[in-house]
Amino acid sequence: MNSFHLALLFGGPSAERGISLNSARSVADHLEGYELVPIYYNLNKETFLIDRKHLYSNTPSDFDFKISSLGKALSESDLVEVLQSVSITFPVIHGAFGEGGELAAFLEKHNLPFVGSSSKASSVAFDKFDAAWLLEREGYFSPPSLLLEEQNEEDNLARVESFFQNNQLKRAILKPARSGSSIGVTEVHSPEHCLLAFNQMYSEKLDDRFVLEPFATGREFTVIVLQNPAGKAVALLPTEIEITDTTQALFDYRLKYLPTRQVAYHMPPRFSDDTVTTIQSQAEELFSTLDLRDVVRIDGWVLEDGNIWFSDFNLASGLEQNSFFFLQAAYLGWSHAEVLQYILHSACLRRGLPAPPMAGEKSSTAKEPVRVIFGGDSSERQVSLMSGSNVWLKLLKSERFAPTPHLLDTDGYIWNLPYAATLRHTVEEVGAACHQMLEEKERLEDYRIQISKNLTQDTPFELHPLLTPACTTLEDFLQDKTTVFLAIHGGIGENGELQDALSKANVPFTGSLTASARLCMDKYETGKALENCAKNGIFVAAKKKLDTRTLKRLSDEKLQKVWDSLVEELKSKTLIVKPLSDGCSSGIVRLAEEKDLNKYLQLLDSGKPRIAPGELTHVQSPVELPQKLPDFLLFETFIKSDRPVIKGNDLSWDSQSGWVEITVGVLGKRGEMKSLKPSITIAGGEILSLEEKFQGGTGVNITPPPEPWVKKEAWQKAQTKIEFVAQKLGINGFARIDAFLQIETGNILVIEANSIPGLTPSTVIYHQALAEDPSLPPTAFLELILDNRNFNSN
């Protein structure tokens, strides 16, 4: 084990604490050779020394309620003692506590070396009003702004009215002065609207200082600035942010952290070289002017009048695997591990500390090659990109396998991807990045060389040339007999089509064979295969399959009759509807009445990418829709279940029916599948959303189900039943089975089986593998999936 000890501080009291956990997980993943000391700050800023495996939780709420048993509570003196024992401290806490100077002041008080800016510099740069005032004083462009601090209705209204009038505003932005760059940012259209938003956010204690400024029109960008060992600031290649959804005006929290076609990122940005150079040089100047250290992310705008405005300074840039930080580093030829090592190396040398040992890349010459394929054209293609890229990154650390990433694009072509192109948010963006890398190869190489001179001179680091993407057909892809790790959700990836092609071509692949994949994809046939298992304590919800186009042609009167018939036959006043053959979150909603069904049919055929909150009675968060109109819809009884509730650090249980939703991973060879420990899934609404299932920092999973509400005996009985289901469906390799658990008996009601479950960075199946005895870390778990692959059989 490396002698370099790194304390990793994460969590905190801000609304971005889930993103902080994502950042900590990413650092831990890519600095695997270092001795990490994870320290968690809860909502009350109490500290706990925790095991590294808990970093794979989806959100801090997964363990907040049981943190006293999972982690070691640290007093202030305990914390100082732990931090004095490590080589350096790396805070990845977002929001006012982590970025506004409070945490830095504590570390400075105890003379503890850390990565990041001083408390004095942080307090100025993080406060959006103070930073704007400093920019203007130093001669940089800064738009007019107004500070609101107290709930003085009459005075505030007069000041806001004057601000709107003096600047001839019809649109403006109100945002907390000391919060993350996506939290609380609100578009307002009048002084009255502004005060309403201000009073609400002030009452919610989002902040006590708010900034009002004109709505920016132009092109948005973000740029990472690193400090080299000599102390010089070096700006990387900026990323242009384009909001492609005309109904979405702001780059908000959801757009920033969930892959969606509502936003696109351009590398290099679609600016002139002179504009890029100006952004870089001014960002470097501001880094020095504000006396910042180590690494920051600066957001800004190239406005329509040509002015460049730096709007936000992020002292703790998000470090998710496909974040701007890693994306911009990858365009220099750096891996995740290399840029993290560079920051630590530079920070240690500037503080007179011994530099951390260089963790060398593992040779791939003796490893077995594996092609990881992801993407496709289903509604879950973006989750597939998250899964596949994460599998590839995890397997890069394997001693046994040498993975390469491959994208199946929406036109059916397969791209062999370079490192940088893989770190994108959408399948479409990856495809566009491949074309852009081919078209602008010389320009990108010029930027890479120019930036690398300032970063790596007199250091042991080097930047690697960018590799070129290559495109091929599926037919040519099948000529290669190298093993394929399937990470395509929905469509061709789970309906048996790709499995059939790989089998016929004698290409080894992971997961289930053709017949099983096809069976699991068809939710109606899955139910039929299990309908005679009641004697084994295995049930399925009552189901009805109907032709979508026939339903669409019905008059309102006839559709009402269909609804009444469904309610009577399925014995349920409200119904679950889902596309017959699509991913586990796509188009699944609860319908309350015939009007909901009518509206749902309209939405399916509208071309809209998602159902917005409020469009249907029970839709509380966006629901992704299938790419094309499904041939059949499946209607099911709505199962009323118990609702575990987490508030702060407390877990309570709202008993409703004695059933609770669980999700269970299975692993092994066909006929010998073993169940992992179940997880209880806690939805914010009636149905688990795409975010709650796959986006780190949202959704809550508890593994295993908590006592005293669910007895161990009950969920262990459920494990045996889940294994029976896996055998009945012919599942091989790995899968995830969603069900309801009857907490008194251990009986289960199966919802569906996912033959290629999500493998995103914080997905629940990793929690379950880590909960095994002995614990199964993510890379080892993926290696087992490969060990159970299919060889030349159909």
JSON list of N, CA and C in Angstrom, two decimals, residues 723-759:
[
{"chain": "A", "resi": 723, "resn": "GLU", "atom": "N", "xyz": [-33.81, -16.08, -6.17]},
{"chain": "A", "resi": 723, "resn": "GLU", "atom": "CA", "xyz": [-32.98, -17.06, -6.89]},
{"chain": "A", "resi": 723, "resn": "GLU", "atom": "C", "xyz": [-33.84, -18.00, -7.72]},
{"chain": "A", "resi": 724, "resn": "PHE", "atom": "N", "xyz": [-35.00, -18.39, -7.18]},
{"chain": "A", "resi": 724, "resn": "PHE", "atom": "CA", "xyz": [-35.93, -19.24, -7.93]},
{"chain": "A", "resi": 724, "resn": "PHE", "atom": "C", "xyz": [-36.42, -18.50, -9.18]},
{"chain": "A", "resi": 725, "resn": "VAL", "atom": "N", "xyz": [-36.74, -17.20, -9.04]},
{"chain": "A", "resi": 725, "resn": "VAL", "atom": "CA", "xyz": [-37.19, -16.39, -10.17]},
{"chain": "A", "resi": 725, "resn": "VAL", "atom": "C", "xyz": [-36.10, -16.32, -11.24]},
{"chain": "A", "resi": 726, "resn": "ALA", "atom": "N", "xyz": [-34.85, -16.09, -10.82]},
{"chain": "A", "resi": 726, "resn": "ALA", "atom": "CA", "xyz": [-33.74, -16.01, -11.77]},
{"chain": "A", "resi": 726, "resn": "ALA", "atom": "C", "xyz": [-33.60, -17.32, -12.55]},
{"chain": "A", "resi": 727, "resn": "GLN", "atom": "N", "xyz": [-33.76, -18.44, -11.86]},
{"chain": "A", "resi": 727, "resn": "GLN", "atom": "CA", "xyz": [-33.67, -19.74, -12.52]},
{"chain": "A", "resi": 727, "resn": "GLN", "atom": "C", "xyz": [-34.84, -19.94, -13.49]},
{"chain": "A", "resi": 728, "resn": "LYS", "atom": "N", "xyz": [-36.02, -19.58, -13.05]},
{"chain": "A", "resi": 728, "resn": "LYS", "atom": "CA", "xyz": [-37.22, -19.74, -13.87]},
{"chain": "A", "resi": 728, "resn": "LYS", "atom": "C", "xyz": [-37.11, -18.92, -15.17]},
{"chain": "A", "resi": 729, "resn": "LEU", "atom": "N", "xyz": [-36.48, -17.75, -15.09]},
{"chain": "A", "resi": 729, "resn": "LEU", "atom": "CA", "xyz": [-36.36, -16.88, -16.26]},
{"chain": "A", "resi": 729, "resn": "LEU", "atom": "C", "xyz": [-35.10, -17.17, -17.08]},
{"chain": "A", "resi": 730, "resn": "GLY", "atom": "N", "xyz": [-34.28, -18.10, -16.62]},
{"chain": "A", "resi": 730, "resn": "GLY", "atom": "CA", "xyz": [-33.08, -18.48, -17.37]},
{"chain": "A", "resi": 730, "resn": "GLY", "atom": "C", "xyz": [-31.99, -17.44, -17.37]},
{"chain": "A", "resi": 731, "resn": "ILE", "atom": "N", "xyz": [-31.94, -16.62, -16.33]},
{"chain": "A", "resi": 731, "resn": "ILE", "atom": "CA", "xyz": [-30.97, -15.53, -16.26]},
{"chain": "A", "resi": 731, "resn": "ILE", "atom": "C", "xyz": [-29.56, -16.08, -16.07]},
{"chain": "A", "resi": 732, "resn": "ASN", "atom": "N", "xyz": [-28.60, -15.42, -16.71]},
{"chain": "A", "resi": 732, "resn": "ASN", "atom": "CA", "xyz": [-27.19, -15.79, -16.58]},
{"chain": "A", "resi": 732, "resn": "ASN", "atom": "C", "xyz": [-26.34, -14.56, -16.28]},
{"chain": "A", "resi": 733, "resn": "GLY", "atom": "N", "xyz": [-25.24, -14.78, -15.57]},
{"chain": "A", "resi": 733, "resn": "GLY", "atom": "CA", "xyz": [-24.25, -13.72, -15.35]},
{"chain": "A", "resi": 733, "resn": "GLY", "atom": "C", "xyz": [-24.63, -12.79, -14.22]},
{"chain": "A", "resi": 734, "resn": "PHE", "atom": "N", "xyz": [-25.54, -11.88, -14.51]},
{"chain": "A", "resi": 734, "resn": "PHE", "atom": "CA", "xyz": [-26.01, -10.95, -13.49]},
{"chain": "A", "resi": 734, "resn": "PHE", "atom": "C", "xyz": [-27.31, -10.33, -13.97]},
{"chain": "A", "resi": 735, "resn": "ALA", "atom": "N", "xyz": [-28.08, -9.83, -13.05]},
{"chain": "A", "resi": 735, "resn": "ALA", "atom": "CA", "xyz": [-29.33, -9.16, -13.37]},
{"chain": "A", "resi": 735, "resn": "ALA", "atom": "C", "xyz": [-29.81, -8.45, -12.11]},
{"chain": "A", "resi": 736, "resn": "ARG", "atom": "N", "xyz": [-30.88, -7.67, -12.25]},
{"chain": "A", "resi": 736, "resn": "ARG", "atom": "CA", "xyz": [-31.51, -7.05, -11.09]},
{"chain": "A", "resi": 736, "resn": "ARG", "atom": "C", "xyz": [-33.01, -7.32, -11.17]},
{"chain": "A", "resi": 737, "resn": "ILE", "atom": "N", "xyz": [-33.56, -7.80, -10.08]},
{"chain": "A", "resi": 737, "resn": "ILE", "atom": "CA", "xyz": [-34.99, -8.12, -10.03]},
{"chain": "A", "resi": 737, "resn": "ILE", "atom": "C", "xyz": [-35.66, -7.16, -9.06]},
{"chain": "A", "resi": 738, "resn": "ASP", "atom": "N", "xyz": [-36.69, -6.46, -9.55]},
{"chain": "A", "resi": 738, "resn": "ASP", "atom": "CA", "xyz": [-37.46, -5.52, -8.73]},
{"chain": "A", "resi": 738, "resn": "ASP", "atom": "C", "xyz": [-38.73, -6.22, -8.28]},
{"chain": "A", "resi": 739, "resn": "ALA", "atom": "N", "xyz": [-39.09, -6.03, -7.03]},
{"chain": "A", "resi": 739, "resn": "ALA", "atom": "CA", "xyz": [-40.24, -6.74, -6.47]},
{"chain": "A", "resi": 739, "resn": "ALA", "atom": "C", "xyz": [-40.78, -5.98, -5.26]},
{"chain": "A", "resi": 740, "resn": "PHE", "atom": "N", "xyz": [-41.94, -6.43, -4.79]},
{"chain": "A", "resi": 740, "resn": "PHE", "atom": "CA", "xyz": [-42.45, -6.01, -3.49]},
{"chain": "A", "resi": 740, "resn": "PHE", "atom": "C", "xyz": [-42.24, -7.16, -2.52]},
{"chain": "A", "resi": 741, "resn": "LEU", "atom": "N", "xyz": [-41.79, -6.83, -1.32]},
{"chain": "A", "resi": 741, "resn": "LEU", "atom": "CA", "xyz": [-41.56, -7.82, -0.27]},
{"chain": "A", "resi": 741, "resn": "LEU", "atom": "C", "xyz": [-42.65, -7.70, 0.79]},
{"chain": "A", "resi": 742, "resn": "GLN", "atom": "N", "xyz": [-43.28, -8.84, 1.12]},
{"chain": "A", "resi": 742, "resn": "GLN", "atom": "CA", "xyz": [-44.24, -8.87, 2.22]},
{"chain": "A", "resi": 742, "resn": "GLN", "atom": "C", "xyz": [-43.44, -9.07, 3.50]},
{"chain": "A", "resi": 743, "resn": "ILE", "atom": "N", "xyz": [-43.39, -8.03, 4.33]},
{"chain": "A", "resi": 743, "resn": "ILE", "atom": "CA", "xyz": [-42.41, -8.00, 5.41]},
{"chain": "A", "resi": 743, "resn": "ILE", "atom": "C", "xyz": [-42.68, -9.03, 6.51]},
{"chain": "A", "resi": 744, "resn": "GLU", "atom": "N", "xyz": [-43.90, -9.53, 6.60]},
{"chain": "A", "resi": 744, "resn": "GLU", "atom": "CA", "xyz": [-44.21, -10.53, 7.64]},
{"chain": "A", "resi": 744, "resn": "GLU", "atom": "C", "xyz": [-43.86, -11.95, 7.19]},
{"chain": "A", "resi": 745, "resn": "THR", "atom": "N", "xyz": [-44.01, -12.24, 5.89]},
{"chain": "A", "resi": 745, "resn": "THR", "atom": "CA", "xyz": [-43.86, -13.61, 5.40]},
{"chain": "A", "resi": 745, "resn": "THR", "atom": "C", "xyz": [-42.60, -13.87, 4.59]},
{"chain": "A", "resi": 746, "resn": "GLY", "atom": "N", "xyz": [-42.03, -12.81, 4.00]},
{"chain": "A", "resi": 746, "resn": "GLY", "atom": "CA", "xyz": [-40.91, -13.01, 3.08]},
{"chain": "A", "resi": 746, "resn": "GLY", "atom": "C", "xyz": [-41.36, -13.36, 1.68]},
{"chain": "A", "resi": 747, "resn": "ASN", "atom": "N", "xyz": [-42.69, -13.37, 1.42]},
{"chain": "A", "resi": 747, "resn": "ASN", "atom": "CA", "xyz": [-43.19, -13.58, 0.06]},
{"chain": "A", "resi": 747, "resn": "ASN", "atom": "C", "xyz": [-42.85, -12.36, -0.81]},
{"chain": "A", "resi": 748, "resn": "ILE", "atom": "N", "xyz": [-42.81, -12.57, -2.12]},
{"chain": "A", "resi": 748, "resn": "ILE", "atom": "CA", "xyz": [-42.49, -11.46, -3.03]},
{"chain": "A", "resi": 748, "resn": "ILE", "atom": "C", "xyz": [-43.52, -11.38, -4.14]},
{"chain": "A", "resi": 749, "resn": "LEU", "atom": "N", "xyz": [-43.72, -10.16, -4.63]},
{"chain": "A", "resi": 749, "resn": "LEU", "atom": "CA", "xyz": [-44.52, -9.90, -5.81]},
{"chain": "A", "resi": 749, "resn": "LEU", "atom": "C", "xyz": [-43.59, -9.25, -6.83]},
{"chain": "A", "resi": 750, "resn": "VAL", "atom": "N", "xyz": [-43.30, -9.98, -7.91]},
{"chain": "A", "resi": 750, "resn": "VAL", "atom": "CA", "xyz": [-42.28, -9.55, -8.87]},
{"chain": "A", "resi": 750, "resn": "VAL", "atom": "C", "xyz": [-42.81, -8.44, -9.75]},
{"chain": "A", "resi": 751, "resn": "ILE", "atom": "N", "xyz": [-42.04, -7.36, -9.89]},
{"chain": "A", "resi": 751, "resn": "ILE", "atom": "CA", "xyz": [-42.38, -6.25, -10.77]},
{"chain": "A", "resi": 751, "resn": "ILE", "atom": "C", "xyz": [-41.77, -6.50, -12.15]},
{"chain": "A", "resi": 752, "resn": "GLU", "atom": "N", "xyz": [-40.46, -6.73, -12.20]},
{"chain": "A", "resi": 752, "resn": "GLU", "atom": "CA", "xyz": [-39.78, -6.99, -13.47]},
{"chain": "A", "resi": 752, "resn": "GLU", "atom": "C", "xyz": [-38.37, -7.47, -13.21]},
{"chain": "A", "resi": 753, "resn": "ALA", "atom": "N", "xyz": [-37.77, -8.03, -14.26]},
{"chain": "A", "resi": 753, "resn": "ALA", "atom": "CA", "xyz": [-36.38, -8.47, -14.21]},
{"chain": "A", "resi": 753, "resn": "ALA", "atom": "C", "xyz": [-35.60, -7.71, -15.27]},
{"chain": "A", "resi": 754, "resn": "ASN", "atom": "N", "xyz": [-34.47, -7.15, -14.88]},
{"chain": "A", "resi": 754, "resn": "ASN", "atom": "CA", "xyz": [-33.63, -6.37, -15.79]},
{"chain": "A", "resi": 754, "resn": "ASN", "atom": "C", "xyz": [-32.38, -7.19, -16.11]},
{"chain": "A", "resi": 755, "resn": "SER", "atom": "N", "xyz": [-32.30, -7.68, -17.35]},
{"chain": "A", "resi": 755, "resn": "SER", "atom": "CA", "xyz": [-31.19, -8.56, -17.72]},
{"chain": "A", "resi": 755, "resn": "SER", "atom": "C", "xyz": [-29.88, -7.81, -17.88]},
{"chain": "A", "resi": 756, "resn": "ILE", "atom": "N", "xyz": [-29.95, -6.49, -18.12]},
{"chain": "A", "resi": 756, "resn": "ILE", "atom": "CA", "xyz": [-28.74, -5.65, -18.12]},
{"chain": "A", "resi": 756, "resn": "ILE", "atom": "C", "xyz": [-29.02, -4.46, -17.21]},
{"chain": "A", "resi": 757, "resn": "PRO", "atom": "N", "xyz": [-28.85, -4.64, -15.91]},
{"chain": "A", "resi": 757, "resn": "PRO", "atom": "CA", "xyz": [-29.17, -3.55, -14.97]},
{"chain": "A", "resi": 757, "resn": "PRO", "atom": "C", "xyz": [-28.15, -2.42, -15.04]},
{"chain": "A", "resi": 758, "resn": "GLY", "atom": "N", "xyz": [-28.56, -1.29, -14.51]},
{"chain": "A", "resi": 758, "resn": "GLY", "atom": "CA", "xyz": [-27.67, -0.13, -14.48]},
{"chain": "A", "resi": 758, "resn": "GLY", "atom": "C", "xyz": [-26.40, -0.40, -13.70]},
{"chain": "A", "resi": 759, "resn": "LEU", "atom": "N", "xyz": [-25.29, 0.10, -14.23]},
{"chain": "A", "resi": 759, "resn": "LEU", "atom": "CA", "xyz": [-23.98, -0.03, -13.57]},
{"chain": "A", "resi": 759, "resn": "LEU", "atom": "C", "xyz": [-23.32, 1.33, -13.45]}
]
